[in-house]
Coordinates of N, CA, C and O in Angstrom, one line a residue:
M142 N -0.3 -13.2 33.0 CA -0.3 -14.6 33.3 C 1.1 -15.3 33.1 O 1.5 -16.1 33.9
L143 N 1.7 -14.9 32.0 CA 3.0 -15.4 31.7 C 4.0 -15.0 32.7 O 4.9 -15.8 33.1
L144 N 3.9 -13.8 33.3 CA 4.8 -13.4 34.3 C 4.7 -14.2 35.6 O 5.6 -14.5 36.2
I145 N 3.5 -14.5 36.0 CA 3.2 -15.4 37.1 C 3.8 -16.7 37.0 O 4.5 -17.3 37.9
V146 N 3.7 -17.3 35.8 CA 4.2 -18.6 35.5 C 5.8 -18.6 35.6 O 6.4 -19.4 36.2
A147 N 6.4 -17.5 35.1 CA 7.8 -17.3 35.1 C 8.3 -17.2 36.5 O 9.3 -17.8 36.9
V148 N 7.6 -16.5 37.3 CA 8.0 -16.3 38.7 C 7.9 -17.7 39.5 O 8.8 -18.0 40.2
I149 N 6.9 -18.4 39.2 CA 6.7 -19.7 39.9 C 7.9 -20.7 39.4 O 8.5 -21.4 40.2
V150 N 8.2 -20.7 38.1 CA 9.3 -21.5 37.6 C 10.6 -21.1 38.3 O 11.4 -22.0 38.7
V151 N 10.9 -19.8 38.4 CA 12.1 -19.4 39.1 C 12.2 -19.9 40.5 O 13.2 -20.4 40.9
F152 N 11.1 -19.7 41.2 CA 11.1 -20.2 42.6 C 11.3 -21.7 42.7 O 12.0 -22.2 43.6
I153 N 10.8 -22.5 41.8 CA 10.9 -23.9 41.8 C 12.4 -24.3 41.5 O 13.0 -25.1 42.2
V154 N 13.0 -23.6 40.5 CA 14.4 -23.9 40.2 C 15.3 -23.5 41.4 O 16.2 -24.3 41.7
L155 N 15.1 -22.4 42.0 CA 15.9 -22.0 43.2 C 15.7 -23.0 44.3 O 16.7 -23.3 45.0
A156 N 14.5 -23.5 44.5 CA 14.3 -24.5 45.6 C 15.1 -25.8 45.3 O 15.6 -26.4 46.2
L157 N 15.1 -26.2 44.1 CA 15.8 -27.4 43.7 C 17.3 -27.3 43.8 O 18.0 -28.2 44.1
L158 N 17.8 -26.1 43.5 CA 19.3 -25.9 43.5 C 19.8 -25.6 44.9 O 21.0 -25.7 45.2
N159 N 18.9 -25.3 45.9 CA 19.4 -25.0 47.2 C 19.7 -26.3 48.0 O 18.9 -27.1 48.2
T160 N 21.0 -26.4 48.3 CA 21.4 -27.6 49.0 C 21.1 -27.6 50.5 O 21.1 -28.6 51.2
G161 N 21.1 -26.4 51.1 CA 20.9 -26.2 52.5 C 22.1 -26.6 53.3 O 22.0 -26.6 54.5
G162 N 23.2 -26.9 52.7 CA 24.4 -27.3 53.5 C 25.0 -26.2 54.4 O 25.5 -26.5 55.4
T163 N 24.8 -25.0 54.0 CA 25.3 -23.9 54.8 C 24.3 -22.9 55.3 O 24.5 -21.8 55.6
A164 N 23.0 -23.4 55.2 CA 21.9 -22.5 55.5 C 22.0 -21.9 56.9 O 21.7 -20.7 57.1
A165 N 22.4 -22.6 57.9 CA 22.5 -22.1 59.3 C 23.8 -21.5 59.6 O 23.9 -20.8 60.6
C166 N 24.9 -21.8 58.8 CA 26.2 -21.3 59.2 C 26.5 -19.9 58.7 O 26.1 -19.5 57.6
R167 N 27.2 -19.2 59.5 CA 27.7 -17.8 59.1 C 29.2 -17.8 59.3 O 29.7 -17.6 60.4
W168 N 29.9 -18.1 58.3 CA 31.4 -18.2 58.3 C 32.1 -16.9 58.4 O 31.8 -16.0 57.7
R169 N 33.0 -16.8 59.3 CA 33.8 -15.6 59.5 C 35.3 -16.0 59.5 O 35.7 -16.9 60.1
E170 N 36.1 -15.3 58.7 CA 37.5 -15.6 58.6 C 38.3 -15.0 59.8 O 38.1 -13.9 60.1
D171 N 39.2 -15.8 60.4 CA 40.0 -15.3 61.5 C 41.5 -15.3 61.0 O 42.1 -16.3 60.9
R172 N 41.9 -14.2 60.5 CA 43.2 -14.1 59.9 C 44.4 -14.2 60.9 O 45.5 -14.4 60.5
T173 N 44.1 -14.1 62.2 CA 45.2 -14.2 63.2 C 45.6 -15.7 63.3 O 46.7 -15.9 63.8
V174 N 44.8 -16.6 62.9 CA 45.1 -18.0 63.0 C 45.5 -18.6 61.6 O 45.9 -19.8 61.6
D175 N 45.5 -17.9 60.6 CA 45.8 -18.4 59.2 C 47.2 -19.0 59.2 O 48.1 -18.5 59.9
T176 N 47.4 -20.0 58.4 CA 48.7 -20.6 58.2 C 49.0 -20.4 56.7 O 48.1 -20.0 55.9
E177 N 50.2 -20.6 56.3 CA 50.6 -20.4 54.9 C 49.8 -21.2 53.9 O 49.8 -22.4 54.0
G178 N 49.0 -20.5 53.1 CA 48.2 -21.2 52.1 C 46.8 -21.6 52.5 O 46.0 -22.0 51.7
L179 N 46.5 -21.5 53.8 CA 45.2 -21.9 54.3 C 44.6 -20.7 55.1 O 45.3 -20.0 55.8
S180 N 43.3 -20.7 55.1 CA 42.5 -19.7 55.8 C 41.7 -20.4 56.9 O 41.2 -21.5 56.7
Y181 N 41.7 -19.8 58.1 CA 40.9 -20.4 59.2 C 39.6 -19.7 59.3 O 39.5 -18.5 59.3
W182 N 38.5 -20.5 59.4 CA 37.2 -20.0 59.4 C 36.4 -20.6 60.6 O 36.7 -21.7 61.1
R183 N 35.6 -19.7 61.2 CA 34.8 -20.1 62.4 C 33.3 -19.7 62.1 O 33.1 -18.6 61.7
C184 N 32.4 -20.6 62.4 CA 31.0 -20.3 62.3 C 30.5 -19.7 63.6 O 30.7 -20.2 64.6
H185 N 29.9 -18.5 63.4 CA 29.4 -17.8 64.6 C 28.0 -18.3 65.1 O 27.5 -17.9 66.1
V186 N 27.4 -19.2 64.3 CA 26.1 -19.8 64.7 C 26.3 -21.1 65.5 O 25.8 -21.2 66.6
C187 N 27.1 -22.0 64.9 CA 27.3 -23.3 65.6 C 28.7 -23.5 66.2 O 28.8 -24.5 67.0
G188 N 29.6 -22.6 66.0 CA 30.9 -22.8 66.6 C 31.9 -23.7 65.8 O 33.0 -23.9 66.3
A189 N 31.5 -24.2 64.7 CA 32.4 -25.1 64.0 C 33.6 -24.3 63.4 O 33.5 -23.1 63.2
T190 N 34.7 -25.0 63.2 CA 35.9 -24.4 62.7 C 36.4 -25.2 61.5 O 36.1 -26.4 61.4
E191 N 37.1 -24.6 60.6 CA 37.5 -25.2 59.3 C 38.7 -24.4 58.7 O 38.7 -23.2 58.8
K192 N 39.6 -25.2 58.2 CA 40.7 -24.5 57.4 C 40.5 -24.9 55.9 O 40.2 -26.0 55.6
T193 N 40.5 -23.9 55.1 CA 40.3 -24.1 53.6 C 41.4 -23.4 52.8 O 42.2 -22.7 53.4
A194 N 41.3 -23.5 51.5 CA 42.2 -22.8 50.6 C 42.0 -21.3 50.9 O 41.0 -20.8 51.3
K195 N 43.1 -20.6 50.6 CA 43.2 -19.2 51.0 C 42.0 -18.4 50.5 O 41.7 -18.3 49.3
G196 N 41.2 -17.8 51.4 CA 40.2 -16.9 51.0 C 38.8 -17.5 50.6 O 37.9 -16.8 50.2
R197 N 38.7 -18.8 50.7 CA 37.4 -19.4 50.3 C 36.7 -20.0 51.5 O 37.3 -20.9 52.2
P198 N 35.5 -19.6 51.8 CA 34.8 -20.2 53.0 C 34.4 -21.6 52.7 O 34.3 -22.0 51.6
P199 N 34.1 -22.4 53.8 CA 33.7 -23.8 53.6 C 32.3 -23.8 52.9 O 31.5 -22.9 52.9
N200 N 32.1 -25.0 52.2 CA 30.9 -25.2 51.4 C 29.8 -25.8 52.2 O 28.6 -25.6 51.8
V201 N 30.1 -26.5 53.2 CA 29.1 -27.2 54.0 C 29.3 -26.9 55.5 O 30.4 -26.6 55.9
C202 N 28.3 -27.1 56.3 CA 28.3 -26.9 57.7 C 29.1 -28.1 58.3 O 28.8 -29.3 58.0
R203 N 30.0 -27.8 59.2 CA 30.8 -28.8 59.9 C 30.4 -29.0 61.3 O 31.1 -29.6 62.1
A204 N 29.3 -28.5 61.7 CA 28.8 -28.6 63.1 C 28.6 -30.0 63.5 O 28.0 -30.8 62.7
P205 N 29.0 -30.3 64.7 CA 28.7 -31.7 65.2 C 27.1 -31.8 65.4 O 26.5 -30.9 65.9
R206 N 26.6 -32.9 65.0 CA 25.2 -33.1 65.1 C 24.8 -34.1 66.2 O 25.4 -35.0 66.5

């Protein structure tokens, strides 16, 4: 019984922490377009593009809505 309650609590906590900001995006780095100090990223799902700090993918989806 305790195990079931623990599993339910974990699922509730994960659901509350999920922002959903990048749920649909799949960011891929394009190193051919990189500039000094910035990485160029393109989403293969929505086509959005973003430049971020070196090696760090975007945190939120930039797709036009």
